[in-house]
Amino acid sequence: MLVRSSAAVILIFFAIDLASSQQQDAPRVWTKSGRIRGRYLISAQGKKYAAFEGIPYAMPPIGPRRFEPPVPVQPWANELSANHTRDVCLQHRRDKNKWGSYLQGSEDCLYLDVYVPPPNNNSKRNASMPVIFYIHGGAFQYGATTQMGAKYLADYGVILVTIKYRLGVLGFLSTEDDVLPGNMGLKDQSMALQWIHANIAGFGGDPKKITLAGLSAGGASVHYHYLSPMSRGLFHAGMSFSGTAFDCWTQTENSREKAFRVADLVNCPNHEPREMMRCMKSLTAESLVGVEPNFMPWQLYPFTPFGPVAERNSKRPFIDRSPVEIINSGDVQDVPWITGVVSEEGLYQVAELVNKPAVLREMDQQWLSIAPHFLDYYFTIPNHMHSAVARVVRENYFGNKTIGNATLPQLIRMSGDRFFNVDAQRAAKAQAAANKSPVWFFHYSYRANTSMSDRTTNSTKNYGVCHGDDICMVLDNPFIVPKTPSDIAMSKDLLKMWVTVARTGFVFLLSANQNTLNGILNFIKNYLQCSSPNFGPKWTKVDPFKKAFNFLEISGPSKHKMKSDSNFAQVQFWDRIDFDENRVIIKPYGPRNAGSSIFFTGNAVLALVCFLGIYSFKFM
């Protein structure tokens, strides 16, 4: 018995000594908020890099701070242990977790992670490193960066920052007044960006070289920061992957009515905003987030019932007008911007339906009632026109075919065009017209050995390049791990693109065997001499004054070429449907000719009859 006790004591002291040794060897930084201790991780090339995870950038948004703008974090006196990432922001997920619940996360979630690469012996002593500030996606309702890491980027001399921000009801509820103006999640992002700008030098980063990057709702968030005075001057470039502020799902409609309905569902006063707020602040966060499915009437669609709003009645708004209004006014941060889409964006929605024949059958048979929710136009087209829009969209993409497994490619194209492709093009042209800084657009069509859709469809069938597949080639994740020679080469191409943007603000692609630093120097030299690099493809910036839309097609490693398309993503078809979010016309083209709209006041019935074939008129 004594021997066992002695052995136990020895093990305890060994564990304490080991922990003490690990703490002594841990990386440390000093910031304006206080001292921080992190841990070391290993990069893809076997190098040791520093990870500082779980750093608070704002006070916990709980109790009286629920639904309020973020409050700056108070400095801490003792050393902060930042050796593990914190829980995700409380969210209602689309699938159950391992405990059988759709709810996941914590309301206390305003934390960020910083990943610092090892010093480069070839760089100048004390040279600051560029920073990539990554914002996760998830339709503003769910998501996290816990599965997106710096394993690959750490080998390229770039600091990666990932953040958490409030989501869904807790992050975007709005009564459209100064009581609850909304956009708490975007304000969280801006506060995290302010913290990084003020403190990144302590990690070895350059506050003048912060590049925003994001996927989906994260990509749209990046674009929103170009439009917000809160984030002005805090970054030098941005990259929006499969998401812009023009996308229909990133602009919330009927926010006030939704807020009062939330109150009603949780038995709070639903007429006076202040009474409603007092009541909802007293409830559990889980009870509030739990009502979100009530705003997704068909198979959790529309997928973003709570998102960004124009704070027209707020004293300190994140934005005070719609994205199109802000860009048309020219009130946009004038720094370079890259945006683009993948070839099968619609897989994001459709992959969930692949193994659900009964749901596809329901969609086919009840399309007229389902379409306004699935295509997210319930609030942006008058009720009496809902069925008409459903008919013309179906005719355009399916003809007289049944919606089912045999027509999944058409369903994917329709979904991708509506939710991502068309509005990404519009956003790129509008921003290029408003700013002097260049805007570049890409179309990514490389199918890796695995895809994000494999997990959702529970199969390895090739349905195309899924929403998010490009990001997964750059950020370490469990979904796509580049293993084949082709995938590894494609990953290196994209990594070098990210790195050159972070370092220079310019964008171009190097093939996997080109040296990054020499490539950058050659690029800058040739850019200054003749505005045309003499290696690889020239990535031409978006020209808003040309009808044809120019973009870079990325179809494989070292396979990058410029293309031009005057009807990219069937934009001419979608331009003729008068969605409310498109009513403010993008300069420099001026107002659309009223006769070009299918659904024009006074002529709606005639236009619909013509379209359906009584007159043999069809879109080209």
mmCIF file of C-alpha atoms in Angstrom, residues 299-487:
data_model
loop_
_atom_site.group_PDB
_atom_site.id
_atom_site.type_symbol
_atom_site.label_atom_id
_atom_site.label_comp_id
_atom_site.label_asym_id
_atom_site.label_seq_id
_atom_site.Cartn_x
_atom_site.Cartn_y
_atom_site.Cartn_z
ATOM 1 C CA GLN A 299 -36.161 22.328 -44.269
ATOM 2 C CA LEU A 300 -34.393 25.158 -42.376
ATOM 3 C CA TYR A 301 -34.762 27.557 -45.331
ATOM 4 C CA PRO A 302 -34.199 30.426 -45.766
ATOM 5 C CA PHE A 303 -30.858 29.693 -44.142
ATOM 6 C CA THR A 304 -30.210 33.254 -42.861
ATOM 7 C CA PRO A 305 -33.303 34.586 -41.067
ATOM 8 C CA PHE A 306 -31.130 36.849 -38.889
ATOM 9 C CA GLY A 307 -28.265 38.776 -40.447
ATOM 10 C CA PRO A 308 -26.938 42.251 -41.266
ATOM 11 C CA VAL A 309 -29.307 45.224 -41.377
ATOM 12 C CA ALA A 310 -29.048 48.897 -42.324
ATOM 13 C CA GLU A 311 -29.109 50.800 -39.014
ATOM 14 C CA ARG A 312 -30.955 53.864 -40.277
ATOM 15 C CA ASN A 313 -32.039 54.954 -36.777
ATOM 16 C CA SER A 314 -28.912 54.156 -34.776
ATOM 17 C CA LYS A 315 -26.629 56.716 -33.132
ATOM 18 C CA ARG A 316 -23.487 54.705 -33.894
ATOM 19 C CA PRO A 317 -24.287 52.319 -36.729
ATOM 20 C CA PHE A 318 -22.072 49.692 -38.262
ATOM 21 C CA ILE A 319 -23.758 50.633 -41.546
ATOM 22 C CA ASP A 320 -26.617 53.111 -41.961
ATOM 23 C CA ARG A 321 -27.662 52.254 -45.532
ATOM 24 C CA SER A 322 -27.877 49.193 -47.733
ATOM 25 C CA PRO A 323 -24.603 47.943 -49.259
ATOM 26 C CA VAL A 324 -25.602 49.110 -52.733
ATOM 27 C CA GLU A 325 -26.494 52.574 -51.448
ATOM 28 C CA ILE A 326 -23.160 52.892 -49.656
ATOM 29 C CA ILE A 327 -21.135 51.812 -52.678
ATOM 30 C CA ASN A 328 -23.078 54.084 -55.012
ATOM 31 C CA SER A 329 -22.320 56.983 -52.664
ATOM 32 C CA GLY A 330 -18.603 56.207 -52.915
ATOM 33 C CA ASP A 331 -18.307 55.876 -49.132
ATOM 34 C CA VAL A 332 -16.170 52.736 -49.380
ATOM 35 C CA GLN A 333 -12.735 51.963 -47.978
ATOM 36 C CA ASP A 334 -10.471 52.259 -51.012
ATOM 37 C CA VAL A 335 -8.112 49.297 -50.722
ATOM 38 C CA PRO A 336 -7.666 46.276 -53.029
ATOM 39 C CA TRP A 337 -10.310 43.558 -52.934
ATOM 40 C CA ILE A 338 -10.396 40.003 -54.259
ATOM 41 C CA THR A 339 -13.593 38.038 -54.517
ATOM 42 C CA GLY A 340 -14.753 34.964 -56.353
ATOM 43 C CA VAL A 341 -16.799 31.783 -56.402
ATOM 44 C CA VAL A 342 -16.377 28.066 -57.027
ATOM 45 C CA SER A 343 -17.943 26.245 -59.949
ATOM 46 C CA GLU A 344 -20.664 24.423 -57.981
ATOM 47 C CA GLU A 345 -21.576 26.902 -55.253
ATOM 48 C CA GLY A 346 -25.076 25.445 -55.007
ATOM 49 C CA LEU A 347 -23.712 22.234 -53.515
ATOM 50 C CA TYR A 348 -23.774 24.111 -50.211
ATOM 51 C CA GLN A 349 -27.576 23.766 -50.205
ATOM 52 C CA VAL A 350 -28.188 20.788 -52.458
ATOM 53 C CA ALA A 351 -25.771 18.357 -50.787
ATOM 54 C CA GLU A 352 -28.170 18.180 -47.838
ATOM 55 C CA LEU A 353 -30.920 16.946 -50.174
ATOM 56 C CA VAL A 354 -28.976 14.302 -52.110
ATOM 57 C CA ASN A 355 -29.977 11.426 -49.833
ATOM 58 C CA LYS A 356 -33.504 12.679 -49.230
ATOM 59 C CA PRO A 357 -35.665 11.561 -52.187
ATOM 60 C CA ALA A 358 -38.865 12.358 -50.294
ATOM 61 C CA VAL A 359 -37.722 15.952 -49.750
ATOM 62 C CA LEU A 360 -36.791 16.333 -53.423
ATOM 63 C CA ARG A 361 -40.195 14.931 -54.371
ATOM 64 C CA GLU A 362 -41.857 17.454 -52.077
ATOM 65 C CA MET A 363 -39.834 20.255 -53.668
ATOM 66 C CA ASP A 364 -40.909 19.102 -57.126
ATOM 67 C CA GLN A 365 -44.590 18.794 -56.272
ATOM 68 C CA GLN A 366 -44.902 21.896 -54.089
ATOM 69 C CA TRP A 367 -42.395 24.130 -55.851
ATOM 70 C CA LEU A 368 -44.665 27.179 -56.011
ATOM 71 C CA SER A 369 -44.991 27.367 -52.225
ATOM 72 C CA ILE A 370 -41.450 26.204 -51.408
ATOM 73 C CA ALA A 371 -39.510 28.426 -53.838
ATOM 74 C CA PRO A 372 -40.036 31.742 -51.963
ATOM 75 C CA HIS A 373 -38.385 30.206 -48.879
ATOM 76 C CA PHE A 374 -35.752 28.075 -50.603
ATOM 77 C CA LEU A 375 -34.657 30.915 -52.909
ATOM 78 C CA ASP A 376 -35.066 33.536 -50.167
ATOM 79 C CA TYR A 377 -37.409 35.997 -51.871
ATOM 80 C CA TYR A 378 -40.421 35.703 -49.551
ATOM 81 C CA PHE A 379 -39.928 39.313 -48.384
ATOM 82 C CA THR A 380 -38.325 40.782 -51.518
ATOM 83 C CA ILE A 381 -41.024 40.021 -54.084
ATOM 84 C CA PRO A 382 -44.699 41.015 -53.544
ATOM 85 C CA ASN A 383 -46.808 38.087 -52.352
ATOM 86 C CA HIS A 384 -48.992 38.072 -55.435
ATOM 87 C CA MET A 385 -45.875 37.533 -57.601
ATOM 88 C CA HIS A 386 -44.349 34.648 -55.600
ATOM 89 C CA SER A 387 -45.745 31.907 -57.830
ATOM 90 C CA ALA A 388 -44.864 33.766 -61.014
ATOM 91 C CA VAL A 389 -41.222 34.038 -59.974
ATOM 92 C CA ALA A 390 -41.176 30.367 -58.992
ATOM 93 C CA ARG A 391 -42.487 29.373 -62.422
ATOM 94 C CA VAL A 392 -39.996 31.372 -64.472
ATOM 95 C CA VAL A 393 -37.013 30.266 -62.400
ATOM 96 C CA ARG A 394 -38.046 26.631 -62.756
ATOM 97 C CA GLU A 395 -38.639 27.026 -66.481
ATOM 98 C CA ASN A 396 -35.223 28.623 -66.948
ATOM 99 C CA TYR A 397 -33.257 25.919 -65.127
ATOM 100 C CA PHE A 398 -35.369 22.768 -65.455
ATOM 101 C CA GLY A 399 -37.605 23.283 -68.474
ATOM 102 C CA ASN A 400 -40.290 20.621 -68.132
ATOM 103 C CA LYS A 401 -38.098 18.196 -66.167
ATOM 104 C CA THR A 402 -38.846 16.854 -62.702
ATOM 105 C CA ILE A 403 -36.820 18.087 -59.732
ATOM 106 C CA GLY A 404 -35.003 15.021 -58.406
ATOM 107 C CA ASN A 405 -31.710 13.140 -58.389
ATOM 108 C CA ALA A 406 -31.551 13.190 -62.185
ATOM 109 C CA THR A 407 -31.668 16.993 -62.222
ATOM 110 C CA LEU A 408 -29.332 17.692 -59.297
ATOM 111 C CA PRO A 409 -26.883 19.554 -61.605
ATOM 112 C CA GLN A 410 -29.668 21.991 -62.552
ATOM 113 C CA LEU A 411 -30.643 22.418 -58.899
ATOM 114 C CA ILE A 412 -27.003 23.089 -58.009
ATOM 115 C CA ARG A 413 -26.649 25.681 -60.797
ATOM 116 C CA MET A 414 -29.872 27.448 -59.842
ATOM 117 C CA SER A 415 -28.937 27.612 -56.155
ATOM 118 C CA GLY A 416 -25.388 28.744 -56.856
ATOM 119 C CA ASP A 417 -26.478 31.499 -59.229
ATOM 120 C CA ARG A 418 -29.163 32.829 -56.888
ATOM 121 C CA PHE A 419 -27.180 32.790 -53.645
ATOM 122 C CA PHE A 420 -23.618 33.530 -54.748
ATOM 123 C CA ASN A 421 -22.609 33.872 -58.391
ATOM 124 C CA VAL A 422 -24.814 36.658 -59.731
ATOM 125 C CA ASP A 423 -24.437 38.977 -56.758
ATOM 126 C CA ALA A 424 -20.688 38.356 -56.514
ATOM 127 C CA GLN A 425 -20.341 39.682 -60.055
ATOM 128 C CA ARG A 426 -22.534 42.690 -59.277
ATOM 129 C CA ALA A 427 -20.542 43.467 -56.141
ATOM 130 C CA ALA A 428 -17.211 43.251 -57.959
ATOM 131 C CA LYS A 429 -18.355 45.609 -60.710
ATOM 132 C CA ALA A 430 -19.919 48.069 -58.290
ATOM 133 C CA GLN A 431 -16.847 48.242 -56.081
ATOM 134 C CA ALA A 432 -14.544 48.551 -59.089
ATOM 135 C CA ALA A 433 -16.632 51.511 -60.242
ATOM 136 C CA ALA A 434 -16.556 53.189 -56.827
ATOM 137 C CA ASN A 435 -12.881 52.736 -55.966
ATOM 138 C CA LYS A 436 -9.520 53.530 -57.501
ATOM 139 C CA SER A 437 -8.017 50.419 -55.930
ATOM 140 C CA PRO A 438 -8.258 47.285 -58.075
ATOM 141 C CA VAL A 439 -10.877 44.571 -57.716
ATOM 142 C CA TRP A 440 -10.013 41.068 -58.911
ATOM 143 C CA PHE A 441 -12.429 38.180 -59.484
ATOM 144 C CA PHE A 442 -11.752 34.439 -59.717
ATOM 145 C CA HIS A 443 -13.730 31.325 -60.639
ATOM 146 C CA TYR A 444 -12.338 28.210 -58.953
ATOM 147 C CA SER A 445 -13.103 24.918 -60.712
ATOM 148 C CA TYR A 446 -10.466 22.506 -59.408
ATOM 149 C CA ARG A 447 -11.949 19.353 -57.882
ATOM 150 C CA ALA A 448 -9.607 17.911 -55.266
ATOM 151 C CA ASN A 449 -9.462 14.257 -54.302
ATOM 152 C CA THR A 450 -12.002 15.015 -51.569
ATOM 153 C CA SER A 451 -14.645 17.704 -51.145
ATOM 154 C CA MET A 452 -16.692 19.437 -48.472
ATOM 155 C CA SER A 453 -19.724 17.796 -50.086
ATOM 156 C CA ASP A 454 -18.427 14.308 -49.210
ATOM 157 C CA ARG A 455 -19.305 14.867 -45.557
ATOM 158 C CA THR A 456 -22.769 16.275 -46.256
ATOM 159 C CA THR A 457 -23.779 13.675 -48.852
ATOM 160 C CA ASN A 458 -22.059 10.834 -46.963
ATOM 161 C CA SER A 459 -20.498 9.682 -50.223
ATOM 162 C CA THR A 460 -17.437 10.301 -52.380
ATOM 163 C CA LYS A 461 -19.432 10.838 -55.570
ATOM 164 C CA ASN A 462 -18.127 13.775 -57.572
ATOM 165 C CA TYR A 463 -20.869 16.406 -57.654
ATOM 166 C CA GLY A 464 -18.386 19.156 -58.515
ATOM 167 C CA VAL A 465 -16.446 21.777 -56.583
ATOM 168 C CA CYS A 466 -18.321 22.588 -53.397
ATOM 169 C CA HIS A 467 -18.692 25.882 -51.579
ATOM 170 C CA GLY A 468 -15.610 26.097 -49.326
ATOM 171 C CA ASP A 469 -13.404 23.621 -51.197
ATOM 172 C CA ASP A 470 -10.924 26.377 -52.103
ATOM 173 C CA ILE A 471 -10.519 27.612 -48.519
ATOM 174 C CA CYS A 472 -9.871 24.059 -47.338
ATOM 175 C CA MET A 473 -6.769 23.918 -49.533
ATOM 176 C CA VAL A 474 -5.244 26.771 -47.505
ATOM 177 C CA LEU A 475 -6.478 26.395 -43.928
ATOM 178 C CA ASP A 476 -5.789 23.124 -42.149
ATOM 179 C CA ASN A 477 -9.078 21.251 -41.664
ATOM 180 C CA PRO A 478 -10.467 17.710 -41.286
ATOM 181 C CA PHE A 479 -12.523 17.832 -44.509
ATOM 182 C CA ILE A 480 -9.908 18.195 -47.260
ATOM 183 C CA VAL A 481 -6.310 17.111 -46.671
ATOM 184 C CA PRO A 482 -4.113 17.589 -49.769
ATOM 185 C CA LYS A 483 -2.315 14.268 -50.285
ATOM 186 C CA THR A 484 -2.122 13.665 -54.029
ATOM 187 C CA PRO A 485 0.638 15.468 -55.983
ATOM 188 C CA SER A 486 -1.988 17.513 -57.822
ATOM 189 C CA ASP A 487 -3.790 18.542 -54.628
#
